[in-house]
Amino acid sequence: MEQRDLSQLDGRWIVVTGGSKGIGLGIAHELLRRGAHVGIVARNPDDLATARKELEAAAPAGAEVAAFRADTGDEADVARLEGELRDRVPALSGFVANAGTGGLTSFLDLDVAEWDRIMRVNLRGTFLVSQLAARLMIGSREADPDGDRSLLVVSSVRAHQFRPGTLPYSCTKAALNQFVRAVAVELAPHRIRVNAVAPGMTVTPLMLERTPNVEDIAAQRIPFGRAGQPSDVAQASAYLLSAAAGFVTGANLAVDGGEALI
Ligand SMILES: NC(=O)c1ccc[n+]([C@@H]2O[C@H](COP(=O)([O-])OP(=O)(O)OC[C@H]3O[C@@H](n4cnc5c(N)ncnc54)[C@H](O)[C@@H]3O)[C@@H](O)[C@H]2O)c1
């Protein structure tokens, strides 16, 4: 008997926040490659249009790409996004809460504006979009009760391995790890899986802007001797979003070349 390849995502609609750049864009490319239809969400309309064009050019025949402008930390924006997704996406089967932000300020220099800025995107934003995604996926269950559905949250090695200057960022990612475990339990009765990927140092535009010598640092700090690429995180993410991980929920998958181990 021929076995279906469970790692493929044929015809499934998956939405990625922060999908215009870096890790989110890498995930969007991998999902398309595996046959999914992909929606990307970002704040900046120009970045969004550029990423959409790039994804459309790479999409296999029949794969759809949609772009949505929203600030994930803004309640009104997320409410509007929910309406737009209901109109555009026939049945949501996966969602990646990837949008995130960080900073590099020591504890004693940190002001409340910087603390709130990071909490707003990483925690409030992830909560808002995850609840939206859960509602849409519960809604799509009626038409396809046995379909695989999952939410994926992008955490970080910093959730448990601290580097000076990253206090609010680390706190948000540690909280997201517990968020994933808790929401995994709450959504299990709805047959929605909830997991996290935890990238280590990964080469993205933001990372290069802040740390141009990322590869030199990675060579010393990471057991595998190199920094991660968005494609590394994308492969792990695609697995967790696929039916190949159909009984995996509440997991936290490190994608860091061993960075968290030392
Ligand atoms: N790059 C790394 O080394 C690394 C390591 C561990 C975890 N991460 C996590 O991976 C995720 C992606 O990071 P990246 O390095 O690709 O960053 P990036 O800055 O290159 O991309 C972030 C994306 O999120 C979007 N975004 C930011 N705030 C947003 C908001 N309020 N509303 C909507 N979109 C918003 C941006 O537009 C962009 O598309 C983040 O959650 C980050 O914490 C990154």
Coordinates of N, CA, C and O in Angstrom, one line a residue, residues 26 30-31 48 55 101 122 131 145 158 161 166 174 198 204 212 240:
G26 N 11.9 32.9 5.8 CA 12.4 31.5 5.5 C 11.4 30.4 5.8 O 11.3 29.5 5.0
E30 N 9.7 27.7 3.0 CA 9.7 26.3 3.1 C 8.3 25.7 3.1 O 8.1 24.6 2.5
L31 N 7.3 26.4 3.7 CA 5.9 25.9 3.6 C 5.4 25.9 2.2 O 4.8 24.9 1.8
L48 N 6.2 44.2 3.1 CA 5.2 43.1 2.8 C 5.1 42.9 1.3 O 5.1 41.7 0.9
L55 N 7.9 35.6 -2.7 CA 7.3 34.3 -2.5 C 6.5 33.9 -3.7 O 6.5 32.7 -4.0
T101 N 10.6 41.0 18.7 CA 11.6 42.1 18.7 C 12.4 42.0 19.9 O 12.1 41.3 20.9
N122 N 6.3 40.8 21.8 CA 6.6 39.4 22.0 C 5.5 38.6 22.8 O 5.2 37.5 22.5
Q131 N -4.7 33.6 19.9 CA -6.1 33.4 20.2 C -7.0 33.5 18.9 O -7.9 32.7 18.6
P145 N -13.0 17.4 10.1 CA -12.7 17.1 11.5 C -11.4 16.4 11.8 O -10.9 16.6 12.9
R158 N 17.4 32.2 24.3 CA 17.5 33.1 25.4 C 16.5 32.9 26.4 O 16.6 33.5 27.5
Q161 N 18.9 30.6 28.4 CA 20.4 30.9 28.5 C 20.6 32.4 28.3 O 20.4 32.9 27.3
T166 N 19.9 41.4 27.5 CA 18.7 40.9 26.8 C 17.6 40.6 27.8 O 16.7 39.7 27.5
A174 N 11.0 33.2 27.8 CA 10.7 32.2 28.9 C 9.2 32.1 29.1 O 8.7 31.0 29.3
A198 N 12.9 26.9 19.1 CA 13.8 27.8 19.9 C 15.1 28.0 19.1 O 16.0 27.2 19.3
T204 N 20.0 36.8 10.3 CA 18.9 37.5 9.7 C 19.3 39.0 9.5 O 20.3 39.4 10.0
P212 N 27.3 42.5 13.1 CA 27.9 42.2 11.8 C 28.8 41.0 11.8 O 28.9 40.3 10.8
L240 N 7.1 20.5 12.5 CA 6.1 20.7 13.6 C 4.7 21.1 13.1 O 3.7 20.8 13.7

